[in-house]
mmCIF file of C-alpha atoms in Angstrom:
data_model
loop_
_atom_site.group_PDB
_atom_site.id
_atom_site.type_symbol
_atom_site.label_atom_id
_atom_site.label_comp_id
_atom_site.label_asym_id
_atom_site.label_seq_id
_atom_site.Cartn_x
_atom_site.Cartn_y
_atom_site.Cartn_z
ATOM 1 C CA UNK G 248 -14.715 -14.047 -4.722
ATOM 2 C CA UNK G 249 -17.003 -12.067 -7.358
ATOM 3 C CA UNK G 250 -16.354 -12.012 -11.196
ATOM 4 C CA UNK G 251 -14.764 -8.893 -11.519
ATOM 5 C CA UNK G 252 -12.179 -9.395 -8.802
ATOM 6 C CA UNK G 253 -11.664 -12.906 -10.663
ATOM 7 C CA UNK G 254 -12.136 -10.928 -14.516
ATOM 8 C CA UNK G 255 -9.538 -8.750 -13.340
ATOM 9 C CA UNK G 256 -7.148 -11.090 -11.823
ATOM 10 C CA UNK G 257 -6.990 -12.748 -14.642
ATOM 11 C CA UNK G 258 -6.597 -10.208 -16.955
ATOM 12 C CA UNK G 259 -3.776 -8.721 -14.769
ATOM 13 C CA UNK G 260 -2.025 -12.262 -15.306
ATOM 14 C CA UNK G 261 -1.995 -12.540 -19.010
ATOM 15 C CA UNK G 262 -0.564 -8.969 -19.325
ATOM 16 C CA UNK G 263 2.207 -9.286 -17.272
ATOM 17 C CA UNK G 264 3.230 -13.022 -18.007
ATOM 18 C CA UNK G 265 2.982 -11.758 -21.526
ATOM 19 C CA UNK G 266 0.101 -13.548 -23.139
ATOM 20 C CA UNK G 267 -1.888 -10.136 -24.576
ATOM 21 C CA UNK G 268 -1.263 -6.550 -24.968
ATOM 22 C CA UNK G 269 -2.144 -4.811 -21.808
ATOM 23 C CA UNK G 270 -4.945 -2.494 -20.539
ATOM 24 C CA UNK G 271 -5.166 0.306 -18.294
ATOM 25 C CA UNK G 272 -7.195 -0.878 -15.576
ATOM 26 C CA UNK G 273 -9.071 2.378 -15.136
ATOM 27 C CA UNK G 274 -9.942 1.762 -18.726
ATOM 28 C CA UNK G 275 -10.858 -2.108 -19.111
ATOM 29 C CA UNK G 276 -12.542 -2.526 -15.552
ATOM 30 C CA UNK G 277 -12.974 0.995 -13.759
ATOM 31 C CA UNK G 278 -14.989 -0.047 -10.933
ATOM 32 C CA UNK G 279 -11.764 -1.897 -9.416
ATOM 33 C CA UNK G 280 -9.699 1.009 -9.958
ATOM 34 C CA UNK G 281 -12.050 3.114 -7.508
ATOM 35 C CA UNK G 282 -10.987 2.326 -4.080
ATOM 36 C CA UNK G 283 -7.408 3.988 -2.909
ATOM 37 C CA UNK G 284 -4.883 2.339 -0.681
ATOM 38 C CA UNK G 285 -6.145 3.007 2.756
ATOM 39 C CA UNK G 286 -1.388 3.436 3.739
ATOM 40 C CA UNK G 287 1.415 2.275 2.833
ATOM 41 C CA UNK G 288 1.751 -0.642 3.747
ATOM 42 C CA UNK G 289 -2.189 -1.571 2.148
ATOM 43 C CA UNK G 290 -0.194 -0.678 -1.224
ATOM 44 C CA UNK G 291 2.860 -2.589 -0.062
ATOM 45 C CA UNK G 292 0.611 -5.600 0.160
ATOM 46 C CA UNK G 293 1.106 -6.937 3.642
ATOM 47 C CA UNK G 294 -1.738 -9.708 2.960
ATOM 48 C CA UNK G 295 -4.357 -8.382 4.094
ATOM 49 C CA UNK G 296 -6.631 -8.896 0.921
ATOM 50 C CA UNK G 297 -9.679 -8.514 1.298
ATOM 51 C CA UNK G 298 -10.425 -5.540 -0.704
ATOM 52 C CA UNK G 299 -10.887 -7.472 -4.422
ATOM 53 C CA UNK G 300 -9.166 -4.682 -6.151
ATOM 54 C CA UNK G 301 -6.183 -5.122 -4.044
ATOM 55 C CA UNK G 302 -6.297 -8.732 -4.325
ATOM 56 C CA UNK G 303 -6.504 -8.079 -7.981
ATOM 57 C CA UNK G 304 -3.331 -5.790 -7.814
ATOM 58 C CA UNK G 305 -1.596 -8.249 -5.606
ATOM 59 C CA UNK G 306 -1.795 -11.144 -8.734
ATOM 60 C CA UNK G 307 -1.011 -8.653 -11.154
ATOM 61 C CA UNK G 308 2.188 -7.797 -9.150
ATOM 62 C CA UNK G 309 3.608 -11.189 -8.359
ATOM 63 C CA UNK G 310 2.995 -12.039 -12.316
ATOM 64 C CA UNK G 311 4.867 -9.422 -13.358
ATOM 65 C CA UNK G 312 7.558 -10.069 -10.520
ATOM 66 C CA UNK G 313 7.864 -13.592 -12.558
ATOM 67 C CA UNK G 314 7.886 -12.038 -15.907
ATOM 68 C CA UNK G 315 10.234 -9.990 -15.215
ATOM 69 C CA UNK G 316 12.807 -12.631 -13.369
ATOM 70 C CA UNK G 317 12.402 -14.616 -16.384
ATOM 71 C CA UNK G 318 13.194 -11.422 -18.786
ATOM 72 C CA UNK G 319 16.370 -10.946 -17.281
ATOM 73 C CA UNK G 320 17.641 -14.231 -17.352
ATOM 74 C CA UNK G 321 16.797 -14.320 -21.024
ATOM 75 C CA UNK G 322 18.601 -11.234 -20.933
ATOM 76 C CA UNK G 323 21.676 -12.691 -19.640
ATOM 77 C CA UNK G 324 21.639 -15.668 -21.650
ATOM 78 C CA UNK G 325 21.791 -13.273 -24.536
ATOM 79 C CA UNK G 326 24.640 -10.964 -23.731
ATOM 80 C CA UNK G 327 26.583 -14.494 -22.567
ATOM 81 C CA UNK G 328 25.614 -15.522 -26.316
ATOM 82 C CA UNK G 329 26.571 -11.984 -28.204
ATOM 83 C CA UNK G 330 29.914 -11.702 -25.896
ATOM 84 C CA UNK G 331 31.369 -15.417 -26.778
ATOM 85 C CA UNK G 332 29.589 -15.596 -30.513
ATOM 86 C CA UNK G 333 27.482 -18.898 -29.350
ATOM 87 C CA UNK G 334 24.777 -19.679 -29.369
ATOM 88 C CA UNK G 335 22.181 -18.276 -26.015
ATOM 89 C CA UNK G 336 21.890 -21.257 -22.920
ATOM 90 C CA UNK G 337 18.658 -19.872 -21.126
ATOM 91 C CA UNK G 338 18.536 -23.488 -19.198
ATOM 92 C CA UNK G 339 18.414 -21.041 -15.820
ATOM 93 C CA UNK G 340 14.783 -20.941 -16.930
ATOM 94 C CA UNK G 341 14.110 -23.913 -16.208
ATOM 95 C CA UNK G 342 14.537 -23.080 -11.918
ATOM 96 C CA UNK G 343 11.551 -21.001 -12.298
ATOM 97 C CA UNK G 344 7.956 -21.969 -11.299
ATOM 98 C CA UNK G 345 5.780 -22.694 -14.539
ATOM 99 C CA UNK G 346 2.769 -20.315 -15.446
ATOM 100 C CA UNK G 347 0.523 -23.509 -14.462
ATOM 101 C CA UNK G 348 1.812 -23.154 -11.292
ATOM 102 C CA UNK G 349 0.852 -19.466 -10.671
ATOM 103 C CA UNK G 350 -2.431 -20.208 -11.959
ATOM 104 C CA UNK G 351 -2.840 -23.048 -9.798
ATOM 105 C CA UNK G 352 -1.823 -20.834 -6.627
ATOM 106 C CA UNK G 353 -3.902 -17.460 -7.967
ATOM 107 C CA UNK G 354 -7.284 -19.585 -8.109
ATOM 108 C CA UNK G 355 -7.025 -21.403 -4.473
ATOM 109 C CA UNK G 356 -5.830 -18.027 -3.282
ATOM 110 C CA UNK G 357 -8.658 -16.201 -4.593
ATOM 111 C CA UNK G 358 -11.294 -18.134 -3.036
ATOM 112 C CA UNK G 359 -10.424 -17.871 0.477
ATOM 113 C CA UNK G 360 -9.557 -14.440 0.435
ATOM 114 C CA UNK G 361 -12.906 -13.150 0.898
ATOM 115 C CA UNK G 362 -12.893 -14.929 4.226
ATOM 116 C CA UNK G 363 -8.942 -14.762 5.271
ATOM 117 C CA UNK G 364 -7.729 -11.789 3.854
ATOM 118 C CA UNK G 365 -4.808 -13.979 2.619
ATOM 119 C CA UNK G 366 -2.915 -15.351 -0.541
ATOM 120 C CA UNK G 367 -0.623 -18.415 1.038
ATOM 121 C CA UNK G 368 -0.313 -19.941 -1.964
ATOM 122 C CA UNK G 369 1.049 -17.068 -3.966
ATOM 123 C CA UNK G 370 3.285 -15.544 -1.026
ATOM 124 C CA UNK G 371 4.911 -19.319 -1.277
ATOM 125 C CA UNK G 372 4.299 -19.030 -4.901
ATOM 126 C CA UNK G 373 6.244 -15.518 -4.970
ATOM 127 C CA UNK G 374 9.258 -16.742 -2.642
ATOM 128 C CA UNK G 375 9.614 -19.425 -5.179
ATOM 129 C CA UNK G 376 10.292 -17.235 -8.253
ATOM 130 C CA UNK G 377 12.664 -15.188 -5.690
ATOM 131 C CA UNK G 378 14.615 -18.280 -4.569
ATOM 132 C CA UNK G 379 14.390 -19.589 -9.050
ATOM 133 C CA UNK G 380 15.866 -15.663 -9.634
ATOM 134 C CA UNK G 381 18.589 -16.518 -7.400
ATOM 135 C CA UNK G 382 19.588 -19.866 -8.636
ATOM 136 C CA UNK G 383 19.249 -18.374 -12.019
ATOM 137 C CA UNK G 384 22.187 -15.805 -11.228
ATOM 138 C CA UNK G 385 24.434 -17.832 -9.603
ATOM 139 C CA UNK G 386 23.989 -20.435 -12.617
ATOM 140 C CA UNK G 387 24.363 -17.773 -14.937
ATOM 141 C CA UNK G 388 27.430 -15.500 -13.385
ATOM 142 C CA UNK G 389 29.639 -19.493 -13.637
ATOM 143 C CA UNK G 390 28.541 -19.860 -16.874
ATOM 144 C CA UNK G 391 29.774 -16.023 -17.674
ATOM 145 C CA UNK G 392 32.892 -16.979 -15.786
ATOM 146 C CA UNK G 393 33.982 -20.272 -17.128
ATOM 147 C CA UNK G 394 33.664 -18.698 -20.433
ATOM 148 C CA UNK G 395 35.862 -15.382 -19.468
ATOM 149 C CA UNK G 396 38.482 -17.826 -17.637
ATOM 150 C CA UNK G 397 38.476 -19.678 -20.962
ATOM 151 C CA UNK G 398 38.977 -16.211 -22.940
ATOM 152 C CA UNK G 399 41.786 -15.458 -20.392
ATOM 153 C CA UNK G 400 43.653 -18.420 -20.842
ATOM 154 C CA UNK G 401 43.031 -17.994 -24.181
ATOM 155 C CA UNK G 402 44.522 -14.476 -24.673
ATOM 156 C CA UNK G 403 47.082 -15.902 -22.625
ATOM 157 C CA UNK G 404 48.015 -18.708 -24.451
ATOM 158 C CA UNK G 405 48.284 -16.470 -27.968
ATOM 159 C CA UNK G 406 50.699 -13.410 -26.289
ATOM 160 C CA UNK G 407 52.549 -16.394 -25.012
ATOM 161 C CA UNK G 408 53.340 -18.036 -28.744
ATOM 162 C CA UNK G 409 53.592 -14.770 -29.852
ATOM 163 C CA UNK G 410 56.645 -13.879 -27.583
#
């Protein structure tokens, strides 16, 4: 794998996970930015990565996949926390894969994929933060609906002693 592909990689990572302002990539490495998706399915990322600035954009997508997951389960925590007036839970984060983690699977990844072509690690990695969005939700949506049972039986409970 060659520095740039690497340089960029990187860079891709830490703007999308969040970790520093972001820069165009025509404007902070231009000579990755060059080739075009041969189709589709190239920009779809099917795996076949041996083109460095696709395997640069494939890193930069899965991070922001995560960063985004985890976004809107901080979201949810939130509007849980401004609905019922307590105080936010965001323990779904915890289901999610740790930055470590995606670092961990980006550098084994990018060393064979000047020979395979292929990113195992992060396609596992990326199923992972799929299967941690899921759990997240479901955790989440009983959370949401213990509390609006409770506010039911609540409102309930009051029209009932007010009758």
């Amino acid at each position: 794998m060659d520095n740039r592909t690497l340089i960029a990689a990187s860079a891709l990572v830490a703007a999308f996970t969040g970790q520093v302002g972001a820069c165009p990539l025509v404007d902070c490495l231009p000579g990755l930015s060059e080739p075009q998706f041969q189709s589709r399915e190239d920009m779809l990322g099917l795996y076949d990565l041996k083109q460095p600035g696709q395997a640069a954009m494939h890193v930069g997508l899965i991070a922001a996949d995560l960063r985004i997951a985890r976004l809107e389960t901080e979201n949810r925590a939130l509007r849980i926390a401004l609905a019922t007036g307590t105080t936010p839970d965001d323990s779904s984060l915890r289901f999610y894969p740790s930055l470590n983690s995606f670092l961990d699977a980006m550098k084994s990844d990018l060393i064979q994929t000047d020979t395979t072509g292929r990113m195992p690690q992060l396609r596992h990695f990326e199923q992972r933060v799929r299967n941690a969005d899921t759990r997240a939700k479901i955790a989440d949506a009983s959370r949401a609906l213990v509390i609006e049972s409770a506010q039911i039986a609540a409102a309930a409970n009051a029209n009932k002693q007010a009758n």
